[in-house]
Coordinates of C-alpha atoms and ligand atoms in Angstrom, one line a residue:
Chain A
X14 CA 93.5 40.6 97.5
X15 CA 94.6 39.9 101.1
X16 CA 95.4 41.8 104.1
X17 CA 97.8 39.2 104.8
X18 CA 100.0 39.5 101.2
X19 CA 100.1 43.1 102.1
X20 CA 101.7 42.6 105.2
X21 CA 103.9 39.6 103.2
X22 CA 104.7 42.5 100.5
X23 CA 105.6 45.2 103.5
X24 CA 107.9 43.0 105.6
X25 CA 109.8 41.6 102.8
X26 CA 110.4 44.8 100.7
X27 CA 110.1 47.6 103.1
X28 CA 113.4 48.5 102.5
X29 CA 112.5 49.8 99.0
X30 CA 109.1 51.9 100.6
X31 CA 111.0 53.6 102.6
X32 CA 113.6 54.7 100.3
X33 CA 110.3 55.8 98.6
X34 CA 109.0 57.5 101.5
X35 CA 112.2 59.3 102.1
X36 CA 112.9 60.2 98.4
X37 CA 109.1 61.6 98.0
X38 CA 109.5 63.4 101.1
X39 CA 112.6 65.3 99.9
X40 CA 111.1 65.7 97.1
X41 CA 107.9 67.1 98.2
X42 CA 109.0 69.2 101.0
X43 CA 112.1 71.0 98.9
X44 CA 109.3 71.4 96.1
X45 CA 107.1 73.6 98.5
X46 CA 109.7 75.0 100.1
X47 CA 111.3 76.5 97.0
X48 CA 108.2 76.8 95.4
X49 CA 107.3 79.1 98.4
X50 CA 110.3 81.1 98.0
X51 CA 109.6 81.4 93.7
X52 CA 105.9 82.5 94.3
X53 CA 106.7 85.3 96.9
X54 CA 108.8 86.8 94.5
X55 CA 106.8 86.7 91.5
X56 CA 103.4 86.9 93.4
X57 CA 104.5 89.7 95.6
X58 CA 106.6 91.4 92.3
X59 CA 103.2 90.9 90.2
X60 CA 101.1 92.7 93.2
X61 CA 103.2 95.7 93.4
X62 CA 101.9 98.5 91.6
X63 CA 103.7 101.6 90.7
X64 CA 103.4 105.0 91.6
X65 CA 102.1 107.7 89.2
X66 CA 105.8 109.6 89.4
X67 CA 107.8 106.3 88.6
X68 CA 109.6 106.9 85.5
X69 CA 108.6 105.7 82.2
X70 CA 111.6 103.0 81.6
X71 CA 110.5 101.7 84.6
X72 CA 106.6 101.5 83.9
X73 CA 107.5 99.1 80.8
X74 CA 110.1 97.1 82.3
X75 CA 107.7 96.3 85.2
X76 CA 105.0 95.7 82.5
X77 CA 107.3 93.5 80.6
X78 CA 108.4 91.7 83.2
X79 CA 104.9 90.9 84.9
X80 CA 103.7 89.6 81.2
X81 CA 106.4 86.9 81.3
X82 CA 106.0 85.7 84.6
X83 CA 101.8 85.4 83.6
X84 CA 103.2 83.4 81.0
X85 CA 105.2 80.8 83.3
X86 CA 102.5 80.5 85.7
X87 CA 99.6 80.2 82.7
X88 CA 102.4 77.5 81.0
X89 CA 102.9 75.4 84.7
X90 CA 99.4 75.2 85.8
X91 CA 97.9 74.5 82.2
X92 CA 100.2 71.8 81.6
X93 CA 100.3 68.1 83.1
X94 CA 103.6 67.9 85.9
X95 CA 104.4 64.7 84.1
X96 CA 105.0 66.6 80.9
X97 CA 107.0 69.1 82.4
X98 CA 109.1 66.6 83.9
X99 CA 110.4 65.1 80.5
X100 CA 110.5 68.1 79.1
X101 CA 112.6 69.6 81.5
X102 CA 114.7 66.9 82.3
X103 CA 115.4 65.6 78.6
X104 CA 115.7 69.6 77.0
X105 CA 118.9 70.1 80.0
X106 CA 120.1 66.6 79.8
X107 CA 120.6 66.9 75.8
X108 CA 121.1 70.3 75.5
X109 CA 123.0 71.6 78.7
X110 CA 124.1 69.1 81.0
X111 CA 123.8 65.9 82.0
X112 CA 122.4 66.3 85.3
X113 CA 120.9 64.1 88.1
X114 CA 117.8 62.9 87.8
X115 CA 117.2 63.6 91.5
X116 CA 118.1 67.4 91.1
X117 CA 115.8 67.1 87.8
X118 CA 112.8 66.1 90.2
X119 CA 113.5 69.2 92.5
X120 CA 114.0 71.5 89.8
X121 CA 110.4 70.6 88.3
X122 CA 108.2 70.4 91.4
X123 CA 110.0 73.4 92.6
X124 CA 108.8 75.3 89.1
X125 CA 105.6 74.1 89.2
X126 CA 104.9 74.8 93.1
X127 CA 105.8 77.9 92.3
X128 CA 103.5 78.7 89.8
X129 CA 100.5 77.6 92.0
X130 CA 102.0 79.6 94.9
X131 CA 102.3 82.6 92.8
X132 CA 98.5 82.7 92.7
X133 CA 98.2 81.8 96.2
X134 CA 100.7 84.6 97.1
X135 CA 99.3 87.0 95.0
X136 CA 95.2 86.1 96.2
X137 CA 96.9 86.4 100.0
X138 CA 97.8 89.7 99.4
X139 CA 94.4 90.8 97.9
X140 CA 93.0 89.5 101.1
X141 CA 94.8 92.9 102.9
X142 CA 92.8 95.0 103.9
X143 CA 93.6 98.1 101.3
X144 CA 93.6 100.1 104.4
X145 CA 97.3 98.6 105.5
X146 CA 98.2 99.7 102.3
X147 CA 97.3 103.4 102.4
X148 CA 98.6 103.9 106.2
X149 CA 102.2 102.4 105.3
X150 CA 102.0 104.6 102.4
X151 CA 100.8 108.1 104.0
X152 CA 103.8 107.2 106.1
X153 CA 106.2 107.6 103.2
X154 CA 107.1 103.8 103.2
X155 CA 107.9 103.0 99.8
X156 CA 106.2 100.2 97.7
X157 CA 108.6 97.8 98.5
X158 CA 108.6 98.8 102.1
X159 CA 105.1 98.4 102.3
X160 CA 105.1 95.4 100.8
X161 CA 108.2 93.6 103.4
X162 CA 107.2 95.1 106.2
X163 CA 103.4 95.1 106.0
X164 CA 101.3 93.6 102.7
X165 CA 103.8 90.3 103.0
X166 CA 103.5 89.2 106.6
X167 CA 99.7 89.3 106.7
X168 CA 99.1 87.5 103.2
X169 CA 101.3 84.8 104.3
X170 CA 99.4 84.5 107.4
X171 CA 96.0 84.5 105.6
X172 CA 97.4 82.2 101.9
X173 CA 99.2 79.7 105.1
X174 CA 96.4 76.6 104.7
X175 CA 96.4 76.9 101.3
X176 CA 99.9 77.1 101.3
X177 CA 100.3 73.7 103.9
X178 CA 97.9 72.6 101.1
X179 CA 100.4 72.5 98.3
X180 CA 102.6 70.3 100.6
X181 CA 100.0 67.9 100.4
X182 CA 99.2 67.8 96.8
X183 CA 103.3 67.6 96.2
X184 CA 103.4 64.3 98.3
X185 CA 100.6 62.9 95.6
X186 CA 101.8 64.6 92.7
X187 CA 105.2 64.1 92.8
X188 CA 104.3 60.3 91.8
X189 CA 104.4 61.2 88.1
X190 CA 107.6 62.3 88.6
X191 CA 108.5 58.3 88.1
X192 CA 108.7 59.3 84.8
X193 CA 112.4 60.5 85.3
X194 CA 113.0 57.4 87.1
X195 CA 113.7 59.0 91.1
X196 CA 113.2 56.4 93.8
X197 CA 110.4 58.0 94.9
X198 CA 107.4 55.7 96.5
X199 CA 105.1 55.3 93.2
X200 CA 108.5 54.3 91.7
X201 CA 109.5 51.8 94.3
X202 CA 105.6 50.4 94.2
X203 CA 106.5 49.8 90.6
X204 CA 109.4 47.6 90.9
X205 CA 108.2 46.3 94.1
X206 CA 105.0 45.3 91.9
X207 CA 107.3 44.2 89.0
X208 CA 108.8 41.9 91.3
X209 CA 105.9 40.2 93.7
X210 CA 103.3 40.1 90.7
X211 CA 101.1 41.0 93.2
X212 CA 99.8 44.5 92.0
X213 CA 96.7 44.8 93.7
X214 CA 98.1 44.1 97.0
X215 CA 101.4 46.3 96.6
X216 CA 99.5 49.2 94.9
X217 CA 96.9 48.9 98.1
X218 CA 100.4 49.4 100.1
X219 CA 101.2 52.1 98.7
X220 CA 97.9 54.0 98.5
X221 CA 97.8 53.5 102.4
X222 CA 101.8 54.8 102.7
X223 CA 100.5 58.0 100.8
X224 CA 97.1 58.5 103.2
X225 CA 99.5 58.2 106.3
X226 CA 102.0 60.9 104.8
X227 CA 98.9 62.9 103.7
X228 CA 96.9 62.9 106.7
X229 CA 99.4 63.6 109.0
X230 CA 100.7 66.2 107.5
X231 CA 97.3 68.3 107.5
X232 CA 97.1 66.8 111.0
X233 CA 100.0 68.4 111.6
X234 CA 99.0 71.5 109.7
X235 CA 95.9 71.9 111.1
X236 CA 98.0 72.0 114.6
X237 CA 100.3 74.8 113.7
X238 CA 97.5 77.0 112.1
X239 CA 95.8 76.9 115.3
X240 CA 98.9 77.4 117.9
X241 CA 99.0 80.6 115.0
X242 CA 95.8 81.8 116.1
X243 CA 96.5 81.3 120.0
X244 CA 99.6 83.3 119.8
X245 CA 99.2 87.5 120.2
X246 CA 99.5 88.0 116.4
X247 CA 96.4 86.8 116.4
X248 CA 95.0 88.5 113.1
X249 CA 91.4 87.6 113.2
X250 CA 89.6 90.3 115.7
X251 CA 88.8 89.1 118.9
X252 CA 87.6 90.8 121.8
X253 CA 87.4 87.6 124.4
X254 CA 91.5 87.3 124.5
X255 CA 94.2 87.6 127.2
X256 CA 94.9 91.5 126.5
X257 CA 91.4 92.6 126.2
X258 CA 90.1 91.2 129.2
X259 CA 92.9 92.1 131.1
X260 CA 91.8 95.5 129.7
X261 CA 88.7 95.4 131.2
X262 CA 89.8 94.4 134.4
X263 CA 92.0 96.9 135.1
X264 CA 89.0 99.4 134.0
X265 CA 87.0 98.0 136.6
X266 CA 89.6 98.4 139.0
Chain B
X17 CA 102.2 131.8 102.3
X18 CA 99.8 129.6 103.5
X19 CA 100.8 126.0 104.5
X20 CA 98.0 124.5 102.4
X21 CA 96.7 126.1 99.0
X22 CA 94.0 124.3 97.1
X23 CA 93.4 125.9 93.9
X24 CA 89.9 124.8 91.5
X25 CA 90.6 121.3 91.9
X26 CA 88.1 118.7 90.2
X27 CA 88.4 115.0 90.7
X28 CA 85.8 112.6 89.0
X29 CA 85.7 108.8 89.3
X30 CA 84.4 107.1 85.5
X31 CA 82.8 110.6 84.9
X32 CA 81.1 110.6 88.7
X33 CA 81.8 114.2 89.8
X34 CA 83.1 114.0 93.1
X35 CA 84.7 117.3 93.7
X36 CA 83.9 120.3 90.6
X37 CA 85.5 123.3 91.7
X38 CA 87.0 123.1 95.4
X39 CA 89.3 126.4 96.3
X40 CA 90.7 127.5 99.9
X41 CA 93.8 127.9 101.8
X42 CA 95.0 126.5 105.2
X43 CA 97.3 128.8 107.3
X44 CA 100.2 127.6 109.4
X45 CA 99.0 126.6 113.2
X46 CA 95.0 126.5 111.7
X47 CA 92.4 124.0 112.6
X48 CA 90.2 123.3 109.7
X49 CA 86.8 121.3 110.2
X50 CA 85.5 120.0 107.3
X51 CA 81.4 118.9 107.5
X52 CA 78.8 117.7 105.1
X53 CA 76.1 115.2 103.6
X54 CA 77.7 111.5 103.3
X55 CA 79.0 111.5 99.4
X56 CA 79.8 115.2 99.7
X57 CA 83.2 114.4 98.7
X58 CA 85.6 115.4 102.0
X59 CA 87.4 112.1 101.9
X60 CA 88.0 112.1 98.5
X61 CA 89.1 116.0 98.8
X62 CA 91.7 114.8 101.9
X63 CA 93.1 111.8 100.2
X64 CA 93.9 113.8 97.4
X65 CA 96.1 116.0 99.6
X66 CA 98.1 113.0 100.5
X67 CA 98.0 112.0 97.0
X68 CA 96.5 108.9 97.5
X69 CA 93.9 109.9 94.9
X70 CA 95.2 111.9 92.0
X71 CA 93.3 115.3 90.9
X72 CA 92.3 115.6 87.3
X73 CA 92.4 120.1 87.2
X74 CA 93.6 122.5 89.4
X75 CA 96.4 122.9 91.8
X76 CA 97.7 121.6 95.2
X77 CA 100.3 123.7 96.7
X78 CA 101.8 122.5 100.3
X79 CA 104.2 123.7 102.0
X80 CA 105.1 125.9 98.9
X81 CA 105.3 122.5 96.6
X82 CA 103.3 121.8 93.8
X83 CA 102.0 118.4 94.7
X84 CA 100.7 117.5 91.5
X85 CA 105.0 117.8 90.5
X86 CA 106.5 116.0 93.1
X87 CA 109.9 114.1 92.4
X88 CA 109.5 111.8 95.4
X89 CA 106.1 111.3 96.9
X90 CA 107.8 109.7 99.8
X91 CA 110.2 112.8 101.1
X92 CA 106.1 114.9 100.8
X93 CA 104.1 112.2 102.8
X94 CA 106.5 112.1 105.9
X95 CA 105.6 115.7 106.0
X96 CA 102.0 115.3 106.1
X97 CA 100.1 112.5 108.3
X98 CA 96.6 111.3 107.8
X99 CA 94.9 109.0 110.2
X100 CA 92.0 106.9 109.1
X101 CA 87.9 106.6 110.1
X102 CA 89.5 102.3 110.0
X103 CA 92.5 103.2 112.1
X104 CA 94.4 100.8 109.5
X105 CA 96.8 100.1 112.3
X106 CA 99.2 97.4 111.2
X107 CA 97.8 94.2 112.3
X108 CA 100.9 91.9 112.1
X109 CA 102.7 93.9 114.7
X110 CA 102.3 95.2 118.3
X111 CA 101.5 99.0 119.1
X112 CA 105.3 99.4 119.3
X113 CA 106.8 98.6 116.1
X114 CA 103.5 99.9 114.3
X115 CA 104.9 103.5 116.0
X116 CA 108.6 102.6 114.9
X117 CA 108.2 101.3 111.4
X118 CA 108.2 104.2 109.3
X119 CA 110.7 105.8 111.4
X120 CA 113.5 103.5 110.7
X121 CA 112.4 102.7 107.6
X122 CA 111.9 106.6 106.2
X123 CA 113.4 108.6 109.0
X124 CA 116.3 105.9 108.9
X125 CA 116.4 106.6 112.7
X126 CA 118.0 103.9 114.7
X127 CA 115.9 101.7 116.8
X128 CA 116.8 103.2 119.9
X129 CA 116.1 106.3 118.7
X130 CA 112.7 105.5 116.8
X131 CA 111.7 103.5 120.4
X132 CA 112.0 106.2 122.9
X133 CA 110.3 108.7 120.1
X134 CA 107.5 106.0 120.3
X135 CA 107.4 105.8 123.6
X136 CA 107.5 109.8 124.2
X137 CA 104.0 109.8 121.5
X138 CA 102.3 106.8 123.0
X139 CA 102.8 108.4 126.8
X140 CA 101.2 111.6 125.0
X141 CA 97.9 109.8 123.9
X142 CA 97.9 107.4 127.1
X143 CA 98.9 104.3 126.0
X144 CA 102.6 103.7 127.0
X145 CA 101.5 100.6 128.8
X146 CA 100.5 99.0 126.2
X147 CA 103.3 98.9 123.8
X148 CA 103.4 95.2 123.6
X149 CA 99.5 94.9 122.4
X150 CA 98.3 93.7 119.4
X151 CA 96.0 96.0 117.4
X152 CA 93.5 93.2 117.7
X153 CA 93.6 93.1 121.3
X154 CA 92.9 96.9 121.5
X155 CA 89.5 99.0 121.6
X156 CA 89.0 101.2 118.8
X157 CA 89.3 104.7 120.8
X158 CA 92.9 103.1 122.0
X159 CA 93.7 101.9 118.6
X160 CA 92.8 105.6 116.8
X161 CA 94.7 107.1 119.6
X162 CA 97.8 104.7 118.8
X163 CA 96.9 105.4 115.1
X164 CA 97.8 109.3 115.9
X165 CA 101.3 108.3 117.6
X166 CA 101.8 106.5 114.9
X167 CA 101.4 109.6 113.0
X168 CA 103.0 111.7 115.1
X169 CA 106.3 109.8 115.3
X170 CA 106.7 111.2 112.1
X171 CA 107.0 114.8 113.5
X172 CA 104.6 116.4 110.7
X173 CA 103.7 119.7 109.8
X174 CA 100.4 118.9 109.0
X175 CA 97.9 116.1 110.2
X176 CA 94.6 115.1 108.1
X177 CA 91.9 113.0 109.9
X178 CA 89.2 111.5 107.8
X179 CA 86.4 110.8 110.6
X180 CA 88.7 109.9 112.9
X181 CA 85.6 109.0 115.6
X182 CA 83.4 107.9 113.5
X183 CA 84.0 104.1 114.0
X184 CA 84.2 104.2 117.3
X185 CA 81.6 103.3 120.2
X186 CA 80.0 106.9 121.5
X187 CA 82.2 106.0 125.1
X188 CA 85.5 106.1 123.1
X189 CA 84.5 109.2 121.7
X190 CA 85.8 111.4 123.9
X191 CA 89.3 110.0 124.4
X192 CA 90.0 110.7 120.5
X193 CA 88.8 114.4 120.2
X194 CA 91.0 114.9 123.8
X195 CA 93.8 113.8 122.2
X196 CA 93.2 115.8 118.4
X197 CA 92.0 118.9 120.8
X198 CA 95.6 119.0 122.8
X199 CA 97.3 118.9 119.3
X200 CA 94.9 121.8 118.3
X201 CA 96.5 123.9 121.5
X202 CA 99.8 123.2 120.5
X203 CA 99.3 125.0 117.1
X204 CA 98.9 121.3 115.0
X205 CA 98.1 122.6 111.2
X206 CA 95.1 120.3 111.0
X207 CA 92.5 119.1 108.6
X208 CA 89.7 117.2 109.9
X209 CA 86.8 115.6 108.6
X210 CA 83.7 115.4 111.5
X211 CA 80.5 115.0 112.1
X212 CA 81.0 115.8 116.0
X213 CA 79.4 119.1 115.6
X214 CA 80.3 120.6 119.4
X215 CA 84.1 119.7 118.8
X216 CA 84.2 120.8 115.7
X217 CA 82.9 124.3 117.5
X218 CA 85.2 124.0 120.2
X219 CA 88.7 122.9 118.2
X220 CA 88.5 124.9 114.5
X221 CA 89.6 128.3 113.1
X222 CA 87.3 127.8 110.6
X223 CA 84.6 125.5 108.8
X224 CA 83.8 124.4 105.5
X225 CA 80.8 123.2 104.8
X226 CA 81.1 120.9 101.4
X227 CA 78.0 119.8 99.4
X228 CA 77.7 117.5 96.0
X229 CA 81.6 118.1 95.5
X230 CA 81.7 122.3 96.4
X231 CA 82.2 125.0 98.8
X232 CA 78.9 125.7 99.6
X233 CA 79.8 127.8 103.0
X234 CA 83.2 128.7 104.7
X235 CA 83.4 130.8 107.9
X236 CA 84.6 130.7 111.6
X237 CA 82.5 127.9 113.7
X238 CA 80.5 130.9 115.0
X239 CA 79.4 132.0 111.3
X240 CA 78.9 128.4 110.0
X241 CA 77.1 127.2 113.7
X242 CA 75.1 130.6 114.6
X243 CA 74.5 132.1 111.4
X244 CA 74.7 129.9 108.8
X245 CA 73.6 132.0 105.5
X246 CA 73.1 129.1 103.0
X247 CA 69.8 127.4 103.6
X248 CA 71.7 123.9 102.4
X249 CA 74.4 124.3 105.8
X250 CA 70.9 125.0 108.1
X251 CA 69.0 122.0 106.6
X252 CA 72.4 119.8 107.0
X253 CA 73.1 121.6 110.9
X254 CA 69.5 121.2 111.5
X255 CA 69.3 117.2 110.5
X256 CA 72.9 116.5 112.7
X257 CA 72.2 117.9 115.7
X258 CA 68.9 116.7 116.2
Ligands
ATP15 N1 87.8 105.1 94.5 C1 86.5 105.5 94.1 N2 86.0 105.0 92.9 C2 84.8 105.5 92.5 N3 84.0 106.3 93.2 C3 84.5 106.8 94.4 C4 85.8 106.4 94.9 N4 86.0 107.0 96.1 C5 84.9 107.7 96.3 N5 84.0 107.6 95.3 C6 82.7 108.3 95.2 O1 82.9 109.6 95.5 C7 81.8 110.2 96.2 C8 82.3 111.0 97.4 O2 82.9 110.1 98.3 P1 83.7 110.5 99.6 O3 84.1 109.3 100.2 O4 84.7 111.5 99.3 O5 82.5 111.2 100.4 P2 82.5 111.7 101.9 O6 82.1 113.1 101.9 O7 83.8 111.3 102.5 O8 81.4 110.8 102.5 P3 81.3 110.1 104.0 O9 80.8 111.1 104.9 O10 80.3 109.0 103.7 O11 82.6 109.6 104.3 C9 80.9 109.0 96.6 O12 79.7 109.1 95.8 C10 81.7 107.8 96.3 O13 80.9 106.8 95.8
MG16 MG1 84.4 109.9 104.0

């Protein structure tokens, strides 16, 4: 292997890694996103617990219900994406629609995020202070209320690196989603590969295009997380900010 | 009728006895102080009132309600505020919102209207210049005093403190029992649970002095303080105050 055929193998088909690049990213950042959006609701469904007066209908409804979604999350975290992926794509494809392959790899990632972020969710809100809980409720706030306004908001805050973290394991993991045949970059690499006969240098290519999406993102990560903690809704108690020591001065006035 | 009515109630955790056989009434406009031994039980006893903690027997009668038969917890709590020994402000919004939350979202005021009722509670405790703090940029007697705005937005008829100083540094002290002493003038139907002896003197109607889960002594602070007939309250006044 040579640095030089990797340049050789960049210049000529760098075209096709981008179209990777940009097809993993989609791919990657829809994934989270949705799969954000999937585990608040079933992480922040599964965390809400019922009051003693709620009726009985309700009680096994809510039981029911938080049975199932144990189910999908056990079913999507104990089973490889790349199975998921043909699963899912050829159960629609044959039995439903015929859909696009790129909607296919959304769909999947997006179920699959969700299941980890489901857990995430749900250990984020665990990490509240019960206290929160009992003052929202001694208010009267509802369940739900307590969970929007309250529980919510501060479990993001805490489950946000691990969160940002699932970005980062969608940009690697969404390489298996080849399997359906999306242009995304392990995909590319492939025929790229396929084409040069040169596998060692094009593979090293693409290991280094992943590293570069990988590490910037937690660079990037790592950036907001802290401009988080700078800003007044700074969660973590402090005593050495802004407010405080403008506190004190005034008291020494 | 009296505003509170608590009737033989026993509450055990897993077979842990935590209250056996607890019985007295709280009249409208009455300060009650509750003492006793760490473990005696008066935090379990005052979240049960706000049904955080369900009783197992006996009866809790508010406001002429059945507690234990409530349709909707919800329209009862609004009624009756409780502010914690943690403060258990909310830490995702500034002192502000954390006094206008529960009043647009259960009072289903209108901002405006849940803002200047903030505003008019945080001036009463001294804070109104800091409704644009973070809890975590707060010191804990401002944050308990906050923590009873927050409360009091909710215009109660009865307040419940569980050790409301008792996380704080002994120079933040005496900003909190201000605060819970004015509400005690204006006829607040309290329950409080203290180990500030002197305030307790100064503030209640009457004291109860719990031990391992029962009544063991009830009276005005004068009976409890000066003439304390169990030998259990005079060991327990003894050890405090020295
Ligand atoms: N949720 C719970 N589960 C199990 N045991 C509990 C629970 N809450 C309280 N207890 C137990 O009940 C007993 C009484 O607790 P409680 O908090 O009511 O006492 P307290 O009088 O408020 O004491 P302190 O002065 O320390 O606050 C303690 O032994 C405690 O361990
Ligand atoms: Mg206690």
């Amino acid at each position: 292997m040579s640095l030089e055929n990797c340049f050789r193998i960049l210049a000529k088909y760098y075209p096709s890694f981008l179209l990777g690049i940009r097809t993993t990213l989609i791919v990657s950042l829809s994934g989270t996103l949705i799969g954000l959006v999937i585990g608040l609701l079933v992480g922040g469904f599964r965390a809400v617990r019922l009051d003693k007066t709620a009726p009985k209908e309700t009680r096994y409804l809510k039981n029911a219900i938080d049975i199932s979604l144990k189910i999908y999350i056990e079913f999507f975290r104990g089973t490889p994406m790349m199975v998921q992926a043909v699963f899912i794509y050829y159960m629609v494809y044959t039995n439903i629609v015929h859909w696009d392959k790129m909607i296919a790899a959304v769909v999947v990632i997006s179920i699959n995020t969700g299941a980890y972020m489901s857990e995430i969710i749900r250990s984020g809100i665990q990490s509240v202070d019960p206290g929160q809980n009992e003052a929202a409720r001694s208010l009267g706030m509802s369940s739900m209320q307590t969970m929007m306004d309250v529980i919510l908001p501060q479990a993001i805050r805490n489950a946000f690196p691990a969160i940002c973290n699932e970005f980062i394991v969608n940009i690697k993991d969404s390489s298996v989603l080849m399997i359906i045949s999306i242009t995304e970059l392990m995909f590319q690499s492939n025929s790229v590969a396929g084409t040069t006969y040169r596998f060692t240098e094009t593979y090293f290519v693409t290991a280094m295009i992943y590293l570069l999406m990988t590490s910037m993102s937690s660079f990037l990560f790592h950036h907001i997380e802290l401009r988080m903690n700078h800003t007044k809704t700074s969660f973590p108690q402090s005593d050495t900010n802004f407010y405080s020591m403008k506190i004190a001065k005034e008291k020494t006035q | 009728m009296s505003v509170i009515e608590i009737k033989n109630v026993k509450k055990s955790f897993e077979g842990n006895v935590v209250l056996s056989d607890i019985s007295f009434n709280v009249e409208k406009g009455e300060v009650v102080c509750l003492i006793g031994a760490s473990g005696s039980g008066k935090s379990t006893l005052l979240r049960c009132i706000n049904l955080l903690e369900d009783i197992d027997e006996g009866q809790i009668t508010v406001l002429g309600q059945d507690i234990g038969k409530l349709h909707n917890i919800n329209e009862y709590r609004k009624k009756v505020g409780m502010v914690f020994q943690q403060f258990n402000l909310f830490n995702n919004m500034n002192v502000l919102d954390n006094c206008m939350l529960a009043q647009t979202r259960v009072l289903k005021k209108s901002k405006e209207e849940a803002r200047k009722e903030a505003i008019r509670q945080l001036e009463k405790v001294g804070l109104s210049d800091f409704i644009n703090a973070y809890p975590a940029t707060l010191s804990g007697g401002q944050k308990q005093r906050v923590a009873i705005a927050r409360a009091l937005c909710m215009d109660p008829e009865i307040l419940l403190f569980d050790e409301p100083t008792s996380a704080l540094d002994p120079e933040m002290v005496g900003e909190v029992l201000n605060v819970i002493r004015e509400l005690a003038e204006e006829d607040m139907t309290m329950i409080i649970v203290t180990h500030e002896m002197k305030f307790a003197a100064d503030v209640s109607d009457k004291v109860i002095f719990m031990d391992d889960g029962i009544i063991l002594e009830e009276g005005t602070p004068f009976e409890i303080f000066n003439h304390p007939k169990n030998e259990r309250t005079r060991q327990f006044l003894a050890r405090i105050i020295s």
